[in-house]
């Protein structure tokens, strides 16, 4: 079973945003603050990654108003079973557009189902999210990443103790 969870605390340790970034006002990651929420399930809807600073719909709400990365409406979010491929989409922009009054959900790109109220829009960029219990920083853009990344550990613990 998929469980809704808020998995991070205290907001981001580090953010890297291109100086050429556009459309930041409704970006699903950078336009809101907060912590990461994974597998957010509410009635027959789900979002893989959302931020707590945006709208996190209550479990019993069918407002289709939680937006983020990896969205699916009209599904069983606890099992991952789809009831309709018409309403799955990868990235929705932040918008206060609760169902049933809203009939036009703004998407990034065209990677979405054929649902009549899913509206294609520009792709803003790429997203990479790294989560660590110990890291204080992460290599900045331009740094070549390997399969293992060395991080700074708290002075109270060594790598061998973790």
mmCIF file of C-alpha atoms in Angstrom:
data_model
loop_
_atom_site.group_PDB
_atom_site.id
_atom_site.type_symbol
_atom_site.label_atom_id
_atom_site.label_comp_id
_atom_site.label_asym_id
_atom_site.label_seq_id
_atom_site.Cartn_x
_atom_site.Cartn_y
_atom_site.Cartn_z
ATOM 1 C CA UNK A 1 0.000 0.000 0.000
ATOM 2 C CA UNK A 2 1.138 3.527 -0.758
ATOM 3 C CA UNK A 3 1.209 5.788 2.281
ATOM 4 C CA UNK A 4 1.029 9.585 2.209
ATOM 5 C CA UNK A 5 3.948 11.017 4.077
ATOM 6 C CA UNK A 6 5.697 14.282 4.675
ATOM 7 C CA UNK A 7 9.275 13.062 4.521
ATOM 8 C CA UNK A 8 11.462 16.082 5.058
ATOM 9 C CA UNK A 9 11.655 18.719 7.738
ATOM 10 C CA UNK A 10 12.917 22.267 7.883
ATOM 11 C CA UNK A 11 12.785 23.027 4.166
ATOM 12 C CA UNK A 12 15.650 22.635 1.700
ATOM 13 C CA UNK A 13 19.284 22.626 2.770
ATOM 14 C CA UNK A 14 20.265 23.914 -0.635
ATOM 15 C CA UNK A 15 18.530 24.997 -3.839
ATOM 16 C CA UNK A 16 20.166 25.570 -7.202
ATOM 17 C CA UNK A 17 18.122 27.540 -9.709
ATOM 18 C CA UNK A 18 19.415 28.757 -13.052
ATOM 19 C CA UNK A 19 19.757 32.514 -13.321
ATOM 20 C CA UNK A 20 17.838 32.131 -16.601
ATOM 21 C CA UNK A 21 14.896 30.335 -14.967
ATOM 22 C CA UNK A 22 11.474 31.539 -16.076
ATOM 23 C CA UNK A 23 7.898 30.995 -14.929
ATOM 24 C CA UNK A 24 8.935 30.850 -11.283
ATOM 25 C CA UNK A 25 5.585 32.244 -10.107
ATOM 26 C CA UNK A 26 3.759 28.930 -10.621
ATOM 27 C CA UNK A 27 6.608 26.407 -10.693
ATOM 28 C CA UNK A 28 5.516 23.309 -8.683
ATOM 29 C CA UNK A 29 8.840 23.166 -6.796
ATOM 30 C CA UNK A 30 10.326 26.641 -6.639
ATOM 31 C CA UNK A 31 7.198 28.814 -6.284
ATOM 32 C CA UNK A 32 6.275 27.370 -2.869
ATOM 33 C CA UNK A 33 8.170 26.792 0.345
ATOM 34 C CA UNK A 34 7.943 23.876 2.686
ATOM 35 C CA UNK A 35 8.922 20.291 3.013
ATOM 36 C CA UNK A 36 8.643 17.453 0.514
ATOM 37 C CA UNK A 37 5.529 15.311 0.699
ATOM 38 C CA UNK A 38 5.711 11.956 -1.078
ATOM 39 C CA UNK A 39 2.796 9.861 -2.383
ATOM 40 C CA UNK A 40 0.145 12.339 -1.281
ATOM 41 C CA UNK A 41 -3.203 10.530 -1.498
ATOM 42 C CA UNK A 42 -6.628 12.164 -1.263
ATOM 43 C CA UNK A 43 -9.886 10.431 -2.218
ATOM 44 C CA UNK A 44 -9.325 9.064 -5.743
ATOM 45 C CA UNK A 45 -6.327 11.307 -6.536
ATOM 46 C CA UNK A 46 -2.595 11.208 -5.863
ATOM 47 C CA UNK A 47 0.628 13.160 -6.316
ATOM 48 C CA UNK A 48 4.084 11.540 -6.110
ATOM 49 C CA UNK A 49 5.944 14.672 -4.947
ATOM 50 C CA UNK A 50 4.393 17.900 -3.649
ATOM 51 C CA UNK A 51 5.553 20.606 -1.268
ATOM 52 C CA UNK A 52 3.832 21.385 2.021
ATOM 53 C CA UNK A 53 3.889 25.122 1.249
ATOM 54 C CA UNK A 54 1.447 24.500 -1.579
ATOM 55 C CA UNK A 55 -1.992 23.002 -1.098
ATOM 56 C CA UNK A 56 -2.023 19.499 0.392
ATOM 57 C CA UNK A 57 -5.637 18.379 0.056
ATOM 58 C CA UNK A 58 -7.106 16.529 3.055
ATOM 59 C CA UNK A 59 -7.527 12.764 2.649
ATOM 60 C CA UNK A 60 -11.310 13.077 2.291
ATOM 61 C CA UNK A 61 -11.259 15.964 -0.207
ATOM 62 C CA UNK A 62 -11.959 15.412 -3.881
ATOM 63 C CA UNK A 63 -10.884 18.942 -4.858
ATOM 64 C CA UNK A 64 -8.114 17.793 -7.251
ATOM 65 C CA UNK A 65 -6.106 20.758 -5.997
ATOM 66 C CA UNK A 66 -2.769 19.280 -4.874
ATOM 67 C CA UNK A 67 -0.218 20.003 -7.589
ATOM 68 C CA UNK A 68 3.321 18.736 -8.033
ATOM 69 C CA UNK A 69 5.317 16.068 -9.842
ATOM 70 C CA UNK A 70 3.699 12.777 -10.902
ATOM 71 C CA UNK A 71 -0.032 13.503 -10.622
ATOM 72 C CA UNK A 72 -2.957 11.168 -11.213
ATOM 73 C CA UNK A 73 -6.647 11.890 -10.859
ATOM 74 C CA UNK A 74 -9.367 9.216 -10.892
ATOM 75 C CA UNK A 75 -7.244 6.405 -9.466
ATOM 76 C CA UNK A 76 -6.731 4.414 -6.301
ATOM 77 C CA UNK A 77 -3.715 6.263 -4.886
ATOM 78 C CA UNK A 78 -3.156 3.587 -2.224
ATOM 79 C CA UNK A 79 -2.657 0.753 -4.705
ATOM 80 C CA UNK A 80 -1.509 2.699 -7.766
ATOM 81 C CA UNK A 81 -4.405 1.286 -9.795
ATOM 82 C CA UNK A 82 -5.663 3.624 -12.488
ATOM 83 C CA UNK A 83 -9.371 4.034 -13.126
ATOM 84 C CA UNK A 84 -8.726 6.300 -16.106
ATOM 85 C CA UNK A 85 -5.655 7.122 -18.178
ATOM 86 C CA UNK A 86 -7.366 10.354 -19.246
ATOM 87 C CA UNK A 87 -6.330 12.189 -16.090
ATOM 88 C CA UNK A 88 -2.737 11.299 -15.368
ATOM 89 C CA UNK A 89 -0.049 13.854 -15.930
ATOM 90 C CA UNK A 90 3.547 14.405 -14.979
ATOM 91 C CA UNK A 91 3.867 18.030 -13.900
ATOM 92 C CA UNK A 92 1.148 20.492 -12.966
ATOM 93 C CA UNK A 93 1.797 24.107 -12.153
ATOM 94 C CA UNK A 94 0.862 25.587 -8.799
ATOM 95 C CA UNK A 95 -2.654 26.963 -9.070
ATOM 96 C CA UNK A 96 -5.602 27.430 -6.773
ATOM 97 C CA UNK A 97 -8.090 25.647 -8.954
ATOM 98 C CA UNK A 98 -10.342 23.319 -6.924
ATOM 99 C CA UNK A 99 -12.707 20.856 -8.564
ATOM 100 C CA UNK A 100 -15.564 21.082 -9.529
ATOM 101 C CA UNK A 101 -15.416 24.852 -10.127
ATOM 102 C CA UNK A 102 -12.112 24.673 -12.037
ATOM 103 C CA UNK A 103 -12.185 23.191 -15.520
ATOM 104 C CA UNK A 104 -8.662 24.061 -16.777
ATOM 105 C CA UNK A 105 -5.592 22.593 -15.028
ATOM 106 C CA UNK A 106 -2.302 24.041 -16.322
ATOM 107 C CA UNK A 107 0.288 21.391 -17.159
ATOM 108 C CA UNK A 108 3.908 21.552 -18.206
ATOM 109 C CA UNK A 109 4.321 20.131 -21.681
ATOM 110 C CA UNK A 110 2.059 17.626 -23.371
ATOM 111 C CA UNK A 111 2.888 14.550 -21.261
ATOM 112 C CA UNK A 112 -0.610 14.054 -19.915
ATOM 113 C CA UNK A 113 -3.765 12.111 -20.560
ATOM 114 C CA UNK A 114 -6.530 13.218 -22.890
ATOM 115 C CA UNK A 115 -8.749 14.662 -20.137
ATOM 116 C CA UNK A 116 -10.615 17.652 -21.510
ATOM 117 C CA UNK A 117 -9.576 20.056 -18.729
ATOM 118 C CA UNK A 118 -5.821 19.284 -18.830
ATOM 119 C CA UNK A 119 -4.217 22.237 -20.655
ATOM 120 C CA UNK A 120 -0.739 21.886 -22.199
ATOM 121 C CA UNK A 121 1.811 24.608 -21.500
ATOM 122 C CA UNK A 122 5.545 25.269 -21.721
ATOM 123 C CA UNK A 123 8.068 22.968 -20.054
ATOM 124 C CA UNK A 124 9.924 24.995 -17.423
ATOM 125 C CA UNK A 125 13.015 22.811 -16.999
ATOM 126 C CA UNK A 126 14.288 19.663 -15.332
ATOM 127 C CA UNK A 127 13.955 18.714 -11.676
ATOM 128 C CA UNK A 128 16.378 16.699 -9.567
ATOM 129 C CA UNK A 129 15.607 16.116 -5.899
ATOM 130 C CA UNK A 130 18.151 14.567 -3.575
ATOM 131 C CA UNK A 131 17.246 13.613 -0.014
ATOM 132 C CA UNK A 132 19.776 12.857 2.713
ATOM 133 C CA UNK A 133 19.613 12.480 6.464
ATOM 134 C CA UNK A 134 23.207 13.672 6.881
ATOM 135 C CA UNK A 135 24.292 16.011 4.096
ATOM 136 C CA UNK A 136 24.841 19.685 4.872
ATOM 137 C CA UNK A 137 25.459 20.596 1.226
ATOM 138 C CA UNK A 138 25.369 19.120 -2.241
ATOM 139 C CA UNK A 139 27.665 19.706 -5.240
ATOM 140 C CA UNK A 140 26.589 22.714 -7.278
ATOM 141 C CA UNK A 141 25.617 22.572 -10.983
ATOM 142 C CA UNK A 142 28.545 21.772 -13.254
ATOM 143 C CA UNK A 143 30.035 19.286 -10.781
ATOM 144 C CA UNK A 144 30.354 15.772 -12.232
ATOM 145 C CA UNK A 145 28.428 13.342 -10.022
ATOM 146 C CA UNK A 146 29.563 9.795 -9.471
ATOM 147 C CA UNK A 147 27.625 6.823 -8.084
ATOM 148 C CA UNK A 148 28.965 7.712 -4.641
ATOM 149 C CA UNK A 149 28.887 11.220 -3.233
ATOM 150 C CA UNK A 150 31.004 12.280 -0.273
ATOM 151 C CA UNK A 151 29.064 14.455 2.179
ATOM 152 C CA UNK A 152 30.000 16.339 5.328
ATOM 153 C CA UNK A 153 28.881 14.394 8.408
ATOM 154 C CA UNK A 154 28.037 15.972 11.744
ATOM 155 C CA UNK A 155 31.071 16.202 14.030
ATOM 156 C CA UNK A 156 29.370 13.933 16.549
ATOM 157 C CA UNK A 157 29.337 10.948 14.175
ATOM 158 C CA UNK A 158 31.778 9.372 11.773
ATOM 159 C CA UNK A 159 30.851 7.626 8.550
ATOM 160 C CA UNK A 160 31.644 4.248 10.160
ATOM 161 C CA UNK A 161 29.148 4.931 12.984
ATOM 162 C CA UNK A 162 26.313 5.644 10.558
#
